[in-house]
mmCIF file of C-alpha atoms and ligand atoms in Angstrom:
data_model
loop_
_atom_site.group_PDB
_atom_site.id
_atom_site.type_symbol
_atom_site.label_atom_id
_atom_site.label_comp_id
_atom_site.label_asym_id
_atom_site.label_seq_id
_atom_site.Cartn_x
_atom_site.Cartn_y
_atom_site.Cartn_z
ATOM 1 C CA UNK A 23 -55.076 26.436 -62.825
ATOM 2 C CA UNK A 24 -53.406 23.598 -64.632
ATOM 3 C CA UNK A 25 -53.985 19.805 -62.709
ATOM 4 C CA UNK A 26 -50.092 18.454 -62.824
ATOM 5 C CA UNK A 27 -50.870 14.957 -61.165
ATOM 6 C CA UNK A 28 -47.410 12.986 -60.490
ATOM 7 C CA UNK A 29 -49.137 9.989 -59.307
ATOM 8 C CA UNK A 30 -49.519 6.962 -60.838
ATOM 9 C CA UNK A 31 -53.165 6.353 -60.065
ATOM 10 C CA UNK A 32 -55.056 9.610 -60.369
ATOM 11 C CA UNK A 33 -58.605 8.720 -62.331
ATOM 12 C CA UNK A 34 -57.815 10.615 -65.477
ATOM 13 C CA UNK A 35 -54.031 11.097 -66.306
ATOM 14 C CA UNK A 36 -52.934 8.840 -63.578
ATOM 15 C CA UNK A 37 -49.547 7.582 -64.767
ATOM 16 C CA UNK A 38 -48.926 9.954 -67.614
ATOM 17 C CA UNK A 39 -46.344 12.082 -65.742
ATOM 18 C CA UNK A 40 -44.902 9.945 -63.151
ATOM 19 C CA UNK A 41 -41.673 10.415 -64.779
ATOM 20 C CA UNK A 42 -40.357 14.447 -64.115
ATOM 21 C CA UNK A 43 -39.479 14.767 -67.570
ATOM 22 C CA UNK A 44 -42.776 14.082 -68.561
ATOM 23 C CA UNK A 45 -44.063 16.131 -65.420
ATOM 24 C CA UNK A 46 -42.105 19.263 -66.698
ATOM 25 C CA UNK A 47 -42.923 19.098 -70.120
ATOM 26 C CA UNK A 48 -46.386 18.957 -69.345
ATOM 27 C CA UNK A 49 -46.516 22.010 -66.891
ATOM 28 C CA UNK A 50 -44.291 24.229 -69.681
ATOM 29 C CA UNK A 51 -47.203 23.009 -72.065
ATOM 30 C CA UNK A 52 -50.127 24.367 -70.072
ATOM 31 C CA UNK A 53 -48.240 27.018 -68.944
ATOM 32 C CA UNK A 54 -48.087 28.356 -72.654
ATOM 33 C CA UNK A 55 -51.765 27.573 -72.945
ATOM 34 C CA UNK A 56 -52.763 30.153 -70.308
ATOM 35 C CA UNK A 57 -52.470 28.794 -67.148
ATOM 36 C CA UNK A 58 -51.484 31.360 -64.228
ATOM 37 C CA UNK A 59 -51.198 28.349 -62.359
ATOM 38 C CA UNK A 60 -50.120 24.797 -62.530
ATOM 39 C CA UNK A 61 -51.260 22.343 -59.376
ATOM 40 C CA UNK A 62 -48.500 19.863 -58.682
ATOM 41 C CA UNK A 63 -49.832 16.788 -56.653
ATOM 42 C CA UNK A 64 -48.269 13.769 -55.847
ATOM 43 C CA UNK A 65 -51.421 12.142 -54.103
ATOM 44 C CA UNK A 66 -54.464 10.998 -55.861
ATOM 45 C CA UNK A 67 -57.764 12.284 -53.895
ATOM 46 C CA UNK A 68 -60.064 10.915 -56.099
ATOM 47 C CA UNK A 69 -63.513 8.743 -53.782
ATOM 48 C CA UNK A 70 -61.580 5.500 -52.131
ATOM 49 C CA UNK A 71 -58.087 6.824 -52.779
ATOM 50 C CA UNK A 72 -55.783 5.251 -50.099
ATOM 51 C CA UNK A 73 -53.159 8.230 -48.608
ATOM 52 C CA UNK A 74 -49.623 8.376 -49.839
ATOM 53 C CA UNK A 75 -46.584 8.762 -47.368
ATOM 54 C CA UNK A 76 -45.445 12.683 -47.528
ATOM 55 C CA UNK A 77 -41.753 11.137 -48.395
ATOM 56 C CA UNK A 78 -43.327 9.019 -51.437
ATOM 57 C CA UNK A 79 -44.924 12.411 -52.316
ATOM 58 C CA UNK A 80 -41.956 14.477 -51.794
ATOM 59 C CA UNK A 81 -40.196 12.121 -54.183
ATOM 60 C CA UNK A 82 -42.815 12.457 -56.815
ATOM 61 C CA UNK A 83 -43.414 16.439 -56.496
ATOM 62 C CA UNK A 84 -40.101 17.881 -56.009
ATOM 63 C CA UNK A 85 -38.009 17.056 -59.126
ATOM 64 C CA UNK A 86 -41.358 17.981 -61.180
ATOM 65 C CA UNK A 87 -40.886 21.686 -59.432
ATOM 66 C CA UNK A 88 -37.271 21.819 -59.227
ATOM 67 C CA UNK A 89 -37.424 21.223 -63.290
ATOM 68 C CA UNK A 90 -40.127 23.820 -63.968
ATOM 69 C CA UNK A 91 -38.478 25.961 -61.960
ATOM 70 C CA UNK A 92 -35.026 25.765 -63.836
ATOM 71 C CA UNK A 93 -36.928 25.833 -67.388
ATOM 72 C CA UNK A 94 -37.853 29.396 -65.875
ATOM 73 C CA UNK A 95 -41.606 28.462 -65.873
ATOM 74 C CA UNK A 96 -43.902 31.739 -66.171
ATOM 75 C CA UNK A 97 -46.883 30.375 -63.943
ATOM 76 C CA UNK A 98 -47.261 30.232 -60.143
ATOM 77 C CA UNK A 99 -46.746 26.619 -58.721
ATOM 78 C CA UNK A 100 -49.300 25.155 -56.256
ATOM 79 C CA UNK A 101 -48.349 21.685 -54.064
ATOM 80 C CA UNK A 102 -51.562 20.181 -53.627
ATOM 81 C CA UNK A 103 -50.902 18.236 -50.498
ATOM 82 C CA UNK A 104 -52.635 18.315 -46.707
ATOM 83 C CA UNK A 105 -48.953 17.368 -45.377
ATOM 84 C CA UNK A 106 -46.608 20.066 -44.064
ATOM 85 C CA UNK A 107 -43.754 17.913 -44.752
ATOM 86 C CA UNK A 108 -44.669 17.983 -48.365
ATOM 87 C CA UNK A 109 -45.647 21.862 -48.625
ATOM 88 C CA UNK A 110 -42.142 22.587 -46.947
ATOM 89 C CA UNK A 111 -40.017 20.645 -49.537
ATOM 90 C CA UNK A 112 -42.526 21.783 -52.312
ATOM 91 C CA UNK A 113 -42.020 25.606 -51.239
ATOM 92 C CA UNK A 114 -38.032 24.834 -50.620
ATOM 93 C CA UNK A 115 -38.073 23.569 -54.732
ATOM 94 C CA UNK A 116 -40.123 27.386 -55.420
ATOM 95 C CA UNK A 117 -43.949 26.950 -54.661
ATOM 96 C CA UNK A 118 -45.867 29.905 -53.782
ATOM 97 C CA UNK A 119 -49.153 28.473 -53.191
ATOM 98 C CA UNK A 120 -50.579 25.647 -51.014
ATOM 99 C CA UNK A 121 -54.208 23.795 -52.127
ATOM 100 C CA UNK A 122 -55.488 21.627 -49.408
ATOM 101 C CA UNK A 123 -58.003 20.052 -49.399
ATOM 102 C CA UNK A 124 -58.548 19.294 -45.694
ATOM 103 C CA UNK A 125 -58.650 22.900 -45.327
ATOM 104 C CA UNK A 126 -55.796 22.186 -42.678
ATOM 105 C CA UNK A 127 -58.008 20.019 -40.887
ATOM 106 C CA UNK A 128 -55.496 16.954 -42.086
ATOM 107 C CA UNK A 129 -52.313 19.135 -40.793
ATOM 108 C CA UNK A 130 -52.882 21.790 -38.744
ATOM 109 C CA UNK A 131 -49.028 22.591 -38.658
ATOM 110 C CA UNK A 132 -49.639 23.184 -42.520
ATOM 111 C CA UNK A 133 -51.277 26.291 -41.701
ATOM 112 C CA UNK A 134 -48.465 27.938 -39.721
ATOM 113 C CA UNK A 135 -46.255 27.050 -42.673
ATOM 114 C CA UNK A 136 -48.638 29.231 -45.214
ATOM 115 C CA UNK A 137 -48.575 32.129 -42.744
ATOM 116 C CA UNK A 138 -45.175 31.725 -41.587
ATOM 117 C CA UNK A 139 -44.241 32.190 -45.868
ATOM 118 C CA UNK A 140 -46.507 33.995 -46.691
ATOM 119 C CA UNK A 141 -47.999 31.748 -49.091
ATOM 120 C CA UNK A 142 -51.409 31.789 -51.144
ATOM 121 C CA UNK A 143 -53.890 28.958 -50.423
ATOM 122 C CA UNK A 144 -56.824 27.434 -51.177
ATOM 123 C CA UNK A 145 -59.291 25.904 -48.808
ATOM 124 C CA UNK A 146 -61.618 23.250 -50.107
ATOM 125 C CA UNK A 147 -64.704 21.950 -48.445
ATOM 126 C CA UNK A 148 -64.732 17.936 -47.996
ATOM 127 C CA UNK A 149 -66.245 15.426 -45.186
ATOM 128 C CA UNK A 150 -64.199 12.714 -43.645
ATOM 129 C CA UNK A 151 -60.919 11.880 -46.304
ATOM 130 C CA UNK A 152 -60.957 9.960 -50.006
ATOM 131 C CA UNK A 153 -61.398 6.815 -48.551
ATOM 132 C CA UNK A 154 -64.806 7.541 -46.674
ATOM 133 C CA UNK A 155 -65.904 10.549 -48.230
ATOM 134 C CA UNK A 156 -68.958 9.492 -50.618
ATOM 135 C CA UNK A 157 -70.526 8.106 -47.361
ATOM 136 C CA UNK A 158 -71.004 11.036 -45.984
ATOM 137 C CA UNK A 159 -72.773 12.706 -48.590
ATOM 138 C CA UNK A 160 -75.691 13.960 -46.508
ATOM 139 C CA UNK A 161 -76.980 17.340 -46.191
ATOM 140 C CA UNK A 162 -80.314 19.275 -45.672
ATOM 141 C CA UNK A 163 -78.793 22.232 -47.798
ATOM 142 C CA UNK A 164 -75.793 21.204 -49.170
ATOM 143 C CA UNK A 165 -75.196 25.378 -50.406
ATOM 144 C CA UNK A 166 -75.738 26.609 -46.939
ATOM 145 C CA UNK A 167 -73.523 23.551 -45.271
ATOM 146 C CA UNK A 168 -70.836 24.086 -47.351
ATOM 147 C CA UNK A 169 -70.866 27.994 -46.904
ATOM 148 C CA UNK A 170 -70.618 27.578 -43.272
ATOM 149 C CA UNK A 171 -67.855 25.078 -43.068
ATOM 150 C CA UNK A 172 -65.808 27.067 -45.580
ATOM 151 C CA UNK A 173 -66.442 30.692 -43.224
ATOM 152 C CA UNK A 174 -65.386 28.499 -40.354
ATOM 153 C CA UNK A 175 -62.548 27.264 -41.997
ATOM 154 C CA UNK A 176 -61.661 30.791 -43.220
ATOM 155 C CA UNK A 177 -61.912 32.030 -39.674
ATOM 156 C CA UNK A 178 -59.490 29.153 -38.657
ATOM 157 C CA UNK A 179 -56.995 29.730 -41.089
ATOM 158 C CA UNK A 180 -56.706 33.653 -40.288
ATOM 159 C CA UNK A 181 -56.442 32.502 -36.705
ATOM 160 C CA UNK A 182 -53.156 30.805 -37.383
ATOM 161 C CA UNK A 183 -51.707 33.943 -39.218
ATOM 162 C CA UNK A 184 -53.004 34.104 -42.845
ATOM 163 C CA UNK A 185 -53.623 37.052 -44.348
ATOM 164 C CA UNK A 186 -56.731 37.165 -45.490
ATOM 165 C CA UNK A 187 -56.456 38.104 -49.052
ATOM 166 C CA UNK A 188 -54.138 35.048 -49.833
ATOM 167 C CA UNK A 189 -56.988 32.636 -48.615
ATOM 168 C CA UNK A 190 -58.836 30.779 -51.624
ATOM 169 C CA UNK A 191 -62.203 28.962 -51.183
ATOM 170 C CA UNK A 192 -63.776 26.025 -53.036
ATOM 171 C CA UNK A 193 -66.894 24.111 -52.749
ATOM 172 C CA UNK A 194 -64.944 20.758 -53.371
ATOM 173 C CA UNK A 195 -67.021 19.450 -56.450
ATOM 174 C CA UNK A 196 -67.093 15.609 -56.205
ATOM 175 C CA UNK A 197 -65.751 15.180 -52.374
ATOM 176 C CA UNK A 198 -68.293 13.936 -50.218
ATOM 177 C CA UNK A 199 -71.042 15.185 -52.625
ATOM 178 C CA UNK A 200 -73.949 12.911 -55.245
ATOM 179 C CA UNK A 201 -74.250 14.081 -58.635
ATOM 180 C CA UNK A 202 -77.342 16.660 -57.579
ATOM 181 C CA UNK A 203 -74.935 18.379 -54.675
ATOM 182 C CA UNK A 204 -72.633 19.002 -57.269
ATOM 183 C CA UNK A 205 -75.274 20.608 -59.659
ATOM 184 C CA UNK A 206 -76.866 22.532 -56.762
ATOM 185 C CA UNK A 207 -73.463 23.893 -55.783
ATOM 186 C CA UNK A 208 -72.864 24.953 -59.449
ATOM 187 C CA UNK A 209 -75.843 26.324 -59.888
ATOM 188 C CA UNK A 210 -75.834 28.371 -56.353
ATOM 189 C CA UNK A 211 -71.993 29.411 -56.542
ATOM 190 C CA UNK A 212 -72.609 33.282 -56.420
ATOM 191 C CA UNK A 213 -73.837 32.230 -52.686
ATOM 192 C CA UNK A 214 -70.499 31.600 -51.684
ATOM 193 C CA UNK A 215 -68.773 33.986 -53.875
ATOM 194 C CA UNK A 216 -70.682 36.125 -51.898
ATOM 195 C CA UNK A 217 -68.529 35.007 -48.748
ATOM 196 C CA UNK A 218 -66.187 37.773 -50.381
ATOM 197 C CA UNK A 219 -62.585 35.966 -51.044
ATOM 198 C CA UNK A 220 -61.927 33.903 -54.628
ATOM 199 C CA UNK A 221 -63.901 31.046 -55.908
ATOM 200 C CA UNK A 222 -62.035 28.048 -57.076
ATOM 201 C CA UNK A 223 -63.729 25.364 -59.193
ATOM 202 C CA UNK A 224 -62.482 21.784 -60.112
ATOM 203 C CA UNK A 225 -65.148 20.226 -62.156
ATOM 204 C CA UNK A 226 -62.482 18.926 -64.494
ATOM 205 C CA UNK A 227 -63.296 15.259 -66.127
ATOM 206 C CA UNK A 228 -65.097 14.463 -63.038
ATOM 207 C CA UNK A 229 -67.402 11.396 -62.457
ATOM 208 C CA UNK A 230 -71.096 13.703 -62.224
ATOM 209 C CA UNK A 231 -69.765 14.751 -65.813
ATOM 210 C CA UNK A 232 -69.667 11.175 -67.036
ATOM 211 C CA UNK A 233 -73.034 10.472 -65.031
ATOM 212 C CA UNK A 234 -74.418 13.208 -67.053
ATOM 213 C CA UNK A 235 -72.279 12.161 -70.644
ATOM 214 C CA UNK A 236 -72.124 8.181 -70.321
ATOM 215 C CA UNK A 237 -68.461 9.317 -71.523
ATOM 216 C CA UNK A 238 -65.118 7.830 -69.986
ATOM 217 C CA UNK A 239 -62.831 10.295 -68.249
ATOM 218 C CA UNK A 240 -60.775 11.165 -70.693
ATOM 219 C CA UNK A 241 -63.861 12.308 -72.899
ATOM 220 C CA UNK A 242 -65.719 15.031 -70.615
ATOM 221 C CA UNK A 243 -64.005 17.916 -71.720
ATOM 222 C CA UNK A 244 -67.631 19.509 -73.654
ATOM 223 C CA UNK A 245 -69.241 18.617 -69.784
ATOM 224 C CA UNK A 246 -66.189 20.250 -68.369
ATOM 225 C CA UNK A 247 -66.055 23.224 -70.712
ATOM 226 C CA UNK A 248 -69.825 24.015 -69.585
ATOM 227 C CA UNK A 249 -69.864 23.869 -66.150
ATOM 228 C CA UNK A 250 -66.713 26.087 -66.018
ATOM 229 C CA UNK A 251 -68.732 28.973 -68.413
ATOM 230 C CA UNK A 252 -71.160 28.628 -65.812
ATOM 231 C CA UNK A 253 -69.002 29.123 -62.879
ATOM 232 C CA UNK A 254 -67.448 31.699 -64.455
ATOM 233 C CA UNK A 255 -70.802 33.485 -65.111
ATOM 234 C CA UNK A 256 -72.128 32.754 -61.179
ATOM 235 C CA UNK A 257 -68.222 34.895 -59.941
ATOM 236 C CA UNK A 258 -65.856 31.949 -60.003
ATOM 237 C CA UNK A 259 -62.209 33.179 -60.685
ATOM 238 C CA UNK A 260 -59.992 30.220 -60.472
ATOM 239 C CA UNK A 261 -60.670 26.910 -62.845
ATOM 240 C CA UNK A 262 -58.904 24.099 -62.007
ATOM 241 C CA UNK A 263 -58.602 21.884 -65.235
ATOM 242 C CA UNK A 264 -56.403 19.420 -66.905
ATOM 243 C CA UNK A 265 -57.095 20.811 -70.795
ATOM 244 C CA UNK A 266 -56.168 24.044 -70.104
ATOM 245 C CA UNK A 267 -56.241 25.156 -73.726
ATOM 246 C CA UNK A 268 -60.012 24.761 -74.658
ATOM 247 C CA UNK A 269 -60.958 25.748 -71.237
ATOM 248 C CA UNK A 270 -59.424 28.909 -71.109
ATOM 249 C CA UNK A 271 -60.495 29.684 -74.651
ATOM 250 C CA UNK A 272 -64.056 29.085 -73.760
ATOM 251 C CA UNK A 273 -63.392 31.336 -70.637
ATOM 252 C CA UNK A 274 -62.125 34.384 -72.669
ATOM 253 C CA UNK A 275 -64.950 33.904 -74.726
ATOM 254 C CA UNK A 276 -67.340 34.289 -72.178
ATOM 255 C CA UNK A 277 -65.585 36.630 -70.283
ATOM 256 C CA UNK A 278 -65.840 39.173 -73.290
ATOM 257 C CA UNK A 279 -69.791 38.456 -73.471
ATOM 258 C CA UNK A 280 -70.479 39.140 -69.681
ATOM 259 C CA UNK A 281 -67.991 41.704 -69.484
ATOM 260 C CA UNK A 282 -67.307 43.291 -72.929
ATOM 261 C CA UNK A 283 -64.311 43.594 -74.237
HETATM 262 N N1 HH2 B 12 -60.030 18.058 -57.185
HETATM 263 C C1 HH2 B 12 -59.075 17.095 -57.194
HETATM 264 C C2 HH2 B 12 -57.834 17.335 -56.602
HETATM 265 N N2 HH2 B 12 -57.543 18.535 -56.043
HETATM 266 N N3 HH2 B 12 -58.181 20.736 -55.489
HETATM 267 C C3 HH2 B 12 -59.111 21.707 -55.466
HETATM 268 N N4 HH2 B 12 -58.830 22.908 -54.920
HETATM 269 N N5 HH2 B 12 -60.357 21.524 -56.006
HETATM 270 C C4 HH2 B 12 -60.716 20.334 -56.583
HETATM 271 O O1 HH2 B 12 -61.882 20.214 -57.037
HETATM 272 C C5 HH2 B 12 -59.754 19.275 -56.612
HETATM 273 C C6 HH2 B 12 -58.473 19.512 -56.041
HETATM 274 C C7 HH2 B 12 -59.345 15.769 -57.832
HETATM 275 O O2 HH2 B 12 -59.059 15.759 -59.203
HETATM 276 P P1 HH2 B 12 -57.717 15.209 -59.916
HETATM 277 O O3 HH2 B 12 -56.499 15.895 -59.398
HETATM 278 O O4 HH2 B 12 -57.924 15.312 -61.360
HETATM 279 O O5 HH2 B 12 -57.668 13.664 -59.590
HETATM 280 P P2 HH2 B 12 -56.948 12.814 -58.465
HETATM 281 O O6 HH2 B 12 -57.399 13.331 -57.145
HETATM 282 O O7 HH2 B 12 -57.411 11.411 -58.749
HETATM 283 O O8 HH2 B 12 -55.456 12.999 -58.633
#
């Protein structure tokens, strides 16, 4: 999964592809790198991150889709967004896939849109929103409190209508965790890919990396590289990454280890 951020404050490529043009060419790019999916977002969620009006992100998202579209883009395209209003326009302009990650707790009418389409999803576990987030990152076991919430969230989501094998789950690396929930949650993933639907991962050029590095955003792509081996290793099956390239060269790498070729 490709990260296509049309925002203009995102914490690594914030800016870069504000302008569709730049949006599109980008998507076509990782696209032909190997990405089954590219992640449009026109909201930044990164910790303090104030919300974005769903028309602000509606302007930002739809002429990115609408131009992928018409380039006859090969990949699925994802909205993330917790809005409905944003989802709807997103799907109207030809996405197939909704990543939220309130896990409809932001939108509940968002839900009825995915089942009412037929849409994919992806439900990611997070406390409180951006802006309050890192405060509440408490736990006793942060594997077992995260498995729960995301099996209650699953159960939620099939209430409102969706089919069960277009439901996506992920631990939300970096929302409402410290650098050792992230680790633990890494190292534990085959936990909740034992919950039985796909595990996404978004480690990508995220602050724990640079706690880890001492290197700047834009220069955690080794710390990214490694933690996505090793989710791939503990059952992960969805990488959500902005250097799609490397990343999904180091995956078919280890793929053909663990697997064979
Ligand atoms: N992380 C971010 C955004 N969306 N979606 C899922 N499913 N999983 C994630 O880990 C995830 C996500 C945050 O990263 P990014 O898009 O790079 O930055 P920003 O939120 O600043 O736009």
């Amino acid at each position: 999964m490709g990260v296509l951020n049309v925002t203009p404050d995102s914490f690594s490529d914030g800016g870069r592809f504000l302008d569709a043009e730049a949006a599109v060419a980008h998507g076509l790019a990782m696209a032909a790198d190997g990405a089954d999916i590219l992640d449009v977002g026109g909201e930044s969620t990164r910790p303090g991150a104030e919300p974005v009006a769903p028309q602000e992100q509606i302007r930002r998202v739809v002429p990115a889709i609408e131009g992928l579209v018409a380039r006859g883009v090969r990949a699925q395209i994802s909205i993330d967004t917790t809005r409905r209003a944003v989802a709807e326009a997103a799907v109207a302009a030809g996405a197939t896939f909704v990543n939220d990650v309130s896990a409809f707790r932001a939108d509940p009418a968002l839900a009825e849109l995915v089942a009412e389409h037929g849409l994919d999803c992806c439900l990611s576990h997070m406390r409180g929103d951006p802006r309050t987030m890192q405060a509440q990152a408490v736990y006793d076991d942060v594997v077992a409190e995260v498995k729960a919430f995301l099996e209650e969230r699953l159960r939620a989501a099939t209430a409102a209508g969706i089919a069960e094998q277009r439901i996506l789950l992920d631990p939300g690396i970096g929302f409402a965790k410290t650098l050792e929930h992230n680790l633990e949650l890494l190292r534990r993933l085959d936990e909740l890919v034992a919950l039985g639907r796909p595990v996404v991962v978004g480690t990508s050029r995220k602050s724990f990396l640079g706690r880890l590095t001492g290197r700047q955003a834009d220069d955690r792509l080794a710390g990214t590289i490694a933690t996505n081996v090793l989710a791939f290793e503990r059952g992960a099956v969805v990488f959500r990454v902005h250097d799609v390239r490397p990343v999904a060269d180091a995956l078919a790498v280890t793929a053909a280890t663990v697997r064979g070729r």
